[in-house]
Tab-separated table of C-alpha atoms in Angstrom:
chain	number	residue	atom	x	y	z
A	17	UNK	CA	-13.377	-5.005	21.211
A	18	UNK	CA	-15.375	-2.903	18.713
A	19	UNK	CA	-16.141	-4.761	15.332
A	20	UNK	CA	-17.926	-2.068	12.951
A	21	UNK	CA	-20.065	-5.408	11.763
A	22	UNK	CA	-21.936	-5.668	14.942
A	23	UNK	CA	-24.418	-2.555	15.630
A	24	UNK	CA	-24.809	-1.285	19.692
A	25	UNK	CA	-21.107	-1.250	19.864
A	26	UNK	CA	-18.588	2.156	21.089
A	27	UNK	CA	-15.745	2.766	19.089
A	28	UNK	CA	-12.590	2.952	21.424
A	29	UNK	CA	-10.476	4.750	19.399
A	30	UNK	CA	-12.667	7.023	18.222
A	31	UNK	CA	-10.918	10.443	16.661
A	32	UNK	CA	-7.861	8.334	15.183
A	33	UNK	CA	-9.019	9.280	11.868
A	34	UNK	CA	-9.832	12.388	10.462
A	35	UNK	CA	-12.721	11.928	8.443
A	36	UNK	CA	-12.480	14.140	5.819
A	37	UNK	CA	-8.427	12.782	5.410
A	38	UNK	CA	-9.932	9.130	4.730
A	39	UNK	CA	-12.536	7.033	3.829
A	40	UNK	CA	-14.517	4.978	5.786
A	41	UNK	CA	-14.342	1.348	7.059
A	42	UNK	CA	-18.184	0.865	5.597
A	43	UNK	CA	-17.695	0.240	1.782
A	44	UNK	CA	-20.170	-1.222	-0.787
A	45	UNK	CA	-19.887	-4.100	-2.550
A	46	UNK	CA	-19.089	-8.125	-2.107
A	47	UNK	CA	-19.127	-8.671	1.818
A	48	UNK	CA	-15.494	-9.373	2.928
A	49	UNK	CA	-14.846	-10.934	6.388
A	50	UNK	CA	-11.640	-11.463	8.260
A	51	UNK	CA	-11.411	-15.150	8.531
A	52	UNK	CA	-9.001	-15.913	11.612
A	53	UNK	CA	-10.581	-17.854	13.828
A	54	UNK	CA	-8.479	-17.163	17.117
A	55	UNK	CA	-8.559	-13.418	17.826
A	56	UNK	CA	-7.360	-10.672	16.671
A	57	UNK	CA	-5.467	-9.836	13.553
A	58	UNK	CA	-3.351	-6.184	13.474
A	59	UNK	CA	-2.405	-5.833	9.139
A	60	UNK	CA	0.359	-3.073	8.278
A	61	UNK	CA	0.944	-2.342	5.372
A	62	UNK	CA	3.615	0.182	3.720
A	63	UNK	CA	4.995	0.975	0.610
A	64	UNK	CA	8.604	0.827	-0.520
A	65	UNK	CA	10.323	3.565	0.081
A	66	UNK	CA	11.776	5.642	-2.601
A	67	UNK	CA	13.487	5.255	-5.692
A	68	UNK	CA	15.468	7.327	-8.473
A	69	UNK	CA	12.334	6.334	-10.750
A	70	UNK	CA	9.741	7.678	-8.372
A	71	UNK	CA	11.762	10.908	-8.395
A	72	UNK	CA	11.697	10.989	-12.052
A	73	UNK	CA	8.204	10.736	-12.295
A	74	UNK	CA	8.904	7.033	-14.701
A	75	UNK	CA	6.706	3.834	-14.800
A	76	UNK	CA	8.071	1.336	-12.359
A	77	UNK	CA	5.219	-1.415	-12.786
A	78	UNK	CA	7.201	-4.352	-12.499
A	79	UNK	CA	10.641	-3.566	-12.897
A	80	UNK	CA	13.318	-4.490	-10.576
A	81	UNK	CA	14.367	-0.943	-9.548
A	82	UNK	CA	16.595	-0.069	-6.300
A	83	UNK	CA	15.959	2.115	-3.350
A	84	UNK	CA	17.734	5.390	-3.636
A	85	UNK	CA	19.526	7.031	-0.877
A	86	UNK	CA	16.513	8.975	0.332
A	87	UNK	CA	14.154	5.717	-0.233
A	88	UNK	CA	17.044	3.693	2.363
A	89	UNK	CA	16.638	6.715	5.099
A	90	UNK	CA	12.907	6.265	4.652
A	91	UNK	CA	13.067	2.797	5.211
A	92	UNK	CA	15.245	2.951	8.328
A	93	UNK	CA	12.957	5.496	9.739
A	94	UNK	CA	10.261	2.984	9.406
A	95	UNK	CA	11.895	0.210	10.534
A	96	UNK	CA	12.995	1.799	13.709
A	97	UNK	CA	9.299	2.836	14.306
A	98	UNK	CA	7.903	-0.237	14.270
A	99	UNK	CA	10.893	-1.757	16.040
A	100	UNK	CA	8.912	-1.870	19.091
A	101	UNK	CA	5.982	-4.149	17.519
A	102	UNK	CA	6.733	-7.734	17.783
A	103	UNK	CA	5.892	-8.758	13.808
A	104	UNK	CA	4.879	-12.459	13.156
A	105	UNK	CA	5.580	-12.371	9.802
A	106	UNK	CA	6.531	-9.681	6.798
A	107	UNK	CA	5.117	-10.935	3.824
A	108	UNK	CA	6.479	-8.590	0.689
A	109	UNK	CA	6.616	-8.395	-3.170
A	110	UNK	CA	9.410	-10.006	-4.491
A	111	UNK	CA	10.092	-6.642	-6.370
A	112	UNK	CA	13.918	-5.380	-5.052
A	113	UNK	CA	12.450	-1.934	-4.098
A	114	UNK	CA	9.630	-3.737	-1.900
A	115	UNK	CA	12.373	-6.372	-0.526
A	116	UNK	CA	15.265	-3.649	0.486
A	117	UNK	CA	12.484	-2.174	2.589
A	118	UNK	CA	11.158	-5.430	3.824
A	119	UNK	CA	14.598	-6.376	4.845
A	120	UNK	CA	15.312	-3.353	6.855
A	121	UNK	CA	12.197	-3.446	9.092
A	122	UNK	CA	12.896	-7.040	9.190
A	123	UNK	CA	16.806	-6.718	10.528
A	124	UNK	CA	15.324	-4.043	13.498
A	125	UNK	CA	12.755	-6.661	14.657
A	126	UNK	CA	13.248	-7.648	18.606
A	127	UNK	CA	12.709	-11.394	17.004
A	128	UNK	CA	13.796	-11.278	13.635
A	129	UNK	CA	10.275	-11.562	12.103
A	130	UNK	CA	10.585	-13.894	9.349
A	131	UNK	CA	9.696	-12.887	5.361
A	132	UNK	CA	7.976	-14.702	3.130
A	133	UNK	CA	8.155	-13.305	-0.705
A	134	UNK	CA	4.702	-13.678	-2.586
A	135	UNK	CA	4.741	-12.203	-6.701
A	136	UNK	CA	1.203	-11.541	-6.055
A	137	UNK	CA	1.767	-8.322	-4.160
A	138	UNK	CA	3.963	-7.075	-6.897
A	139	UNK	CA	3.187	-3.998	-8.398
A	140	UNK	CA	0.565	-3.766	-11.767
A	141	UNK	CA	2.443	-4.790	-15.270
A	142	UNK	CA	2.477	-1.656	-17.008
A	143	UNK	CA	3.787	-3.730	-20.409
A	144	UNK	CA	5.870	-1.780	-22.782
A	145	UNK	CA	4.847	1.859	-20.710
A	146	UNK	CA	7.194	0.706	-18.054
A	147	UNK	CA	10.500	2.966	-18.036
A	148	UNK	CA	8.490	5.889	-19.615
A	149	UNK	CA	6.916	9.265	-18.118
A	150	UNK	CA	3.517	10.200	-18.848
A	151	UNK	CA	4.214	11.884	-21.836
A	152	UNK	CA	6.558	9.853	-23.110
A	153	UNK	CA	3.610	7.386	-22.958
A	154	UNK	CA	0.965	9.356	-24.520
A	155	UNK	CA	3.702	10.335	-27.168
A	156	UNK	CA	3.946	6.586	-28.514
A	157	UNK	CA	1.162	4.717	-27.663
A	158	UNK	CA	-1.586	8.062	-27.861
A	159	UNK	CA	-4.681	5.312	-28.558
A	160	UNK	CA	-4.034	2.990	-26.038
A	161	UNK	CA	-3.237	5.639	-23.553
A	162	UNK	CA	-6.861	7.578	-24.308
A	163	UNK	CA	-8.601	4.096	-23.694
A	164	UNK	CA	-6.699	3.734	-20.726
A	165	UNK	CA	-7.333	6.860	-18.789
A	166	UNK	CA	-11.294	6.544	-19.899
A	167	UNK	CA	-11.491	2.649	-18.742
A	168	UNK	CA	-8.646	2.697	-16.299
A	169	UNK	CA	-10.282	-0.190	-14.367
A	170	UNK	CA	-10.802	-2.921	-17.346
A	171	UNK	CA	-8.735	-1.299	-20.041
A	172	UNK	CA	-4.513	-2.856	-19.857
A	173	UNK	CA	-2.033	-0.784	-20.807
A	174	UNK	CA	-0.088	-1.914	-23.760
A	175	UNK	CA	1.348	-5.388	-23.483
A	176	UNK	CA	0.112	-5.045	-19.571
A	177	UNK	CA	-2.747	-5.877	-16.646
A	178	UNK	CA	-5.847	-4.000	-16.030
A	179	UNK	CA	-6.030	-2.786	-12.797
A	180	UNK	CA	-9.011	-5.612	-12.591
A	181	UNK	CA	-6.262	-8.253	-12.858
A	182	UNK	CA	-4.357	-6.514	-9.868
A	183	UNK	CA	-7.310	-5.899	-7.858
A	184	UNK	CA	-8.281	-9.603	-7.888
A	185	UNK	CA	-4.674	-10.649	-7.352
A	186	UNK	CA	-3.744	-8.808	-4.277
A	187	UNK	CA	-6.951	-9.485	-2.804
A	188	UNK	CA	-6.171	-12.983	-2.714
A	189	UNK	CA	-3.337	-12.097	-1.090
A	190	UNK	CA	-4.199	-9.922	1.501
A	191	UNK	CA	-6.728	-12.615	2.539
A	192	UNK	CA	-3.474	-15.210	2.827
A	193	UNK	CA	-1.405	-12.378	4.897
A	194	UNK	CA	-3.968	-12.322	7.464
A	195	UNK	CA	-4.033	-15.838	8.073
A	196	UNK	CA	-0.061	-15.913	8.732
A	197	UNK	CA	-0.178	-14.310	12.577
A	198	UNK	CA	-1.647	-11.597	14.739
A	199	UNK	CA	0.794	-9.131	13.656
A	200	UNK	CA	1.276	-9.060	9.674
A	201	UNK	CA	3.336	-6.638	7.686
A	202	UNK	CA	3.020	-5.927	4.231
A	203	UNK	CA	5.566	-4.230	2.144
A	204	UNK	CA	4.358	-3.616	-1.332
A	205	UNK	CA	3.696	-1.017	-4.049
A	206	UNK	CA	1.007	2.173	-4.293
A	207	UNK	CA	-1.096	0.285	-7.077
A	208	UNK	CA	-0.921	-2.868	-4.960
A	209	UNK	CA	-2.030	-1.147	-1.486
A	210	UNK	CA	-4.595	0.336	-3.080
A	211	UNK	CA	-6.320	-2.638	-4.631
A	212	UNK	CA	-5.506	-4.206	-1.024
A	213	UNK	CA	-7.822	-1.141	0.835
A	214	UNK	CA	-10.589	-1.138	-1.476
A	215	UNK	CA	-10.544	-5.207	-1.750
A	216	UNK	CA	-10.252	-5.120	2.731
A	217	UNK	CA	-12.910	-2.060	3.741
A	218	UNK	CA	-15.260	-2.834	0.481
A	219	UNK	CA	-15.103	0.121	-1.479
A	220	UNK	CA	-15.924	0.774	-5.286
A	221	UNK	CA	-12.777	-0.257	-6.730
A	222	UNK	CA	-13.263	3.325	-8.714
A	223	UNK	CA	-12.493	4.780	-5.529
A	224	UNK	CA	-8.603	3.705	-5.237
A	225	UNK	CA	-7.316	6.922	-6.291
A	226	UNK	CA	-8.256	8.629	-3.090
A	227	UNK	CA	-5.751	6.717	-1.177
A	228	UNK	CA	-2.261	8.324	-1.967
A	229	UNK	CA	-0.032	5.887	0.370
A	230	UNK	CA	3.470	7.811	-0.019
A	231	UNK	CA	6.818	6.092	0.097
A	232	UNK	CA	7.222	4.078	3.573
A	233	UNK	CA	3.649	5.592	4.381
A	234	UNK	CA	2.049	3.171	7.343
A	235	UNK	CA	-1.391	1.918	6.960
A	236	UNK	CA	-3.290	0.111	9.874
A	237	UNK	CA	-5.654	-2.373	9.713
A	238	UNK	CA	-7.605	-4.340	12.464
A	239	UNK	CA	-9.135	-7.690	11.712
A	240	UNK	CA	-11.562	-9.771	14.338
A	241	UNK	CA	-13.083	-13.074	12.987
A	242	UNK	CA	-15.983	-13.134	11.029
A	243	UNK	CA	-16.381	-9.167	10.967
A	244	UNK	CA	-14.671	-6.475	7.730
A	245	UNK	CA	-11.779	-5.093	9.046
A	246	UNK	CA	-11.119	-1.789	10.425
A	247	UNK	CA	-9.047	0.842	9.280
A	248	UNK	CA	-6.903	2.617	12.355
A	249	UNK	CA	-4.155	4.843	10.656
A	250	UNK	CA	-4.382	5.404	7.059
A	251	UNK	CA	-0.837	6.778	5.233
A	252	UNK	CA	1.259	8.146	8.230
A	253	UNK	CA	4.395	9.471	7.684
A	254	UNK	CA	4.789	11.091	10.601
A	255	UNK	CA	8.053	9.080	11.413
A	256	UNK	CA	9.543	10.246	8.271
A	257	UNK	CA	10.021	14.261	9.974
A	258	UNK	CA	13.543	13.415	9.741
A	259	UNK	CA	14.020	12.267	6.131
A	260	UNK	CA	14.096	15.936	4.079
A	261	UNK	CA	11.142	16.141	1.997
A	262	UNK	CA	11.358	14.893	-1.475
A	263	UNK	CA	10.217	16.859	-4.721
A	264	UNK	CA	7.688	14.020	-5.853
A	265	UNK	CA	7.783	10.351	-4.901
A	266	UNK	CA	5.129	9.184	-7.227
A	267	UNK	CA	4.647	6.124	-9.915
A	268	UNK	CA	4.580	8.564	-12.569
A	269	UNK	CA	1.452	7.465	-13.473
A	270	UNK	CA	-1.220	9.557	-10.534
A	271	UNK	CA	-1.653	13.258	-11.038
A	272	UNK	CA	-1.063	13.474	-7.396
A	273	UNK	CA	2.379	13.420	-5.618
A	274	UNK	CA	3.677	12.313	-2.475
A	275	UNK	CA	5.585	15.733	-1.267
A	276	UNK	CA	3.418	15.698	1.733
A	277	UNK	CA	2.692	13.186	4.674
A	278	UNK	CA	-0.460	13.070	6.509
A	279	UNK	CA	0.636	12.456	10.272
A	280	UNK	CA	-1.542	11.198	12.620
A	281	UNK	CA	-1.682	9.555	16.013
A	282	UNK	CA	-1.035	6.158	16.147
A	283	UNK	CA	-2.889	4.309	19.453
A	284	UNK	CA	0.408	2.413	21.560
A	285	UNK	CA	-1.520	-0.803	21.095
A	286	UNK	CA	-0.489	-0.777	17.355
A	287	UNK	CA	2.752	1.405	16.981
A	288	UNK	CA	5.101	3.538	18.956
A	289	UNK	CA	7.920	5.269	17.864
């Protein structure tokens, strides 16, 4: 098994990732190991699918809002793609969007993989900016909003958490996902995820932005004890071909949108479709 800790060793998947799509497994920063102690760990992780808010470009954060129609088709598309993978355990936000998807890769599971709800993978409180657009935002809270965008990692929005807060939050849970089974699935939110990749492969939280993880986007990690874990598939939506594409699918709060996926092969040992 190749564990990018250990030096001599052949990667066996080699090619799965496009380097110039996504970043490497070798971050900087505080050493982070995969703690299992009996083999192999295989993380998932996915974002919600969809919602009339993501469409609209407004500030979810940590408001309870429902899939829409294109957000339950994306979530069915995912759940039948990983029907095939025998989950031990789906541990997702408690955030209805997060849930709803949760639920339907849960129902397709050959064993009815069990869920386990933790608030710490909910998305980052965005205060009194949640329910706005960006504008909207910058229109009535223009000071805190300029401090914001220049300190985006220390800096809360108004009557919310810095990104700090989240980072150090769903860090701690990643690290209790991975110690649930072999095969872990978490369903969660964009500013989540990313705090999860940069707190699992050791990057500069600064860096989260390059990640764009699109609605009911599949992310692969692979974790062997005592080594950082590996990153196999980064934001595939290849099984989402089906599903017509949506105008934007974002927070409302990243310049970038989510109109495009980034397909990619997936090895069988980790997904088919």
């Amino acid at each position: 098994m190749f564990c990018p800790c250990c030096p001599g060793q052949r990667d066996p998947v080699k090619g799965i990732l496009d380097p110039a799509r996504g970043p490497s497994a070798r971050g900087g920063g505080t050493e982070t190991h995969c703690v299992r102690g009996d083999g192999i760990t295989i993380v998932y992780l996915t974002r919600h699918g969809e919602t009339d808010w993501n469409h609209e470009k407004r500030i979810q954060g940590q408001i309870n809002v429902p899939l829409n129609d294109r957000g339950n088709r994306q979530a069915e598309a995912l759940a039948e793609r990983l029907s095939t993978i025998d989950l031990d355990v789906i541990c997702t936000s408690d955030l209805r969007r997060s849930l709803e998807t949760a639920e339907r890769i849960a129902a397709r599971q050959p064993r009815g993989a069990p869920m386990v709800t933790m608030p710490e993978l909910r998305e980052c409180s965005y205060g009194l900016w949640e329910g706005l657009t960006r504008a909207e935002v910058a229109d009535r809270f223009a000071e805190d909003w300029e401090n914001w965008n220049q300190r985006r990692f220390t800096e809360s929005p108004t009557g919310g958490e810095s990104f700090l807060s989240l980072f150090q939050r769903a860090g701690r849970a990643f690290d209790a996902a991975v110690q649930k089974g072999e095969k872990v699935l978490i369903a969660a939110h964009r500013g989540t995820l990313r705090a999860i990749l940069c707190h699992a492969l050791q990057l500069d939280p600064a860096r989260r932005d390059q990640f764009l993880v699109m609605n009911c986007s599949l992310t692969v990690l692979e974790c062997l004890p005592g080594c950082r874990p590996r990153l196999v598939l980064l934001d595939d939506t290849s099984h989402l071909t089906a599903v017509p594409p949506a105008i934007v699918s974002g927070t409302g709060l990243s310049d970038s949108s989510d109109c495009a996926g980034s397909p990619g092969p997936l090895s069988p040992r980790f997904a088919s479709r």
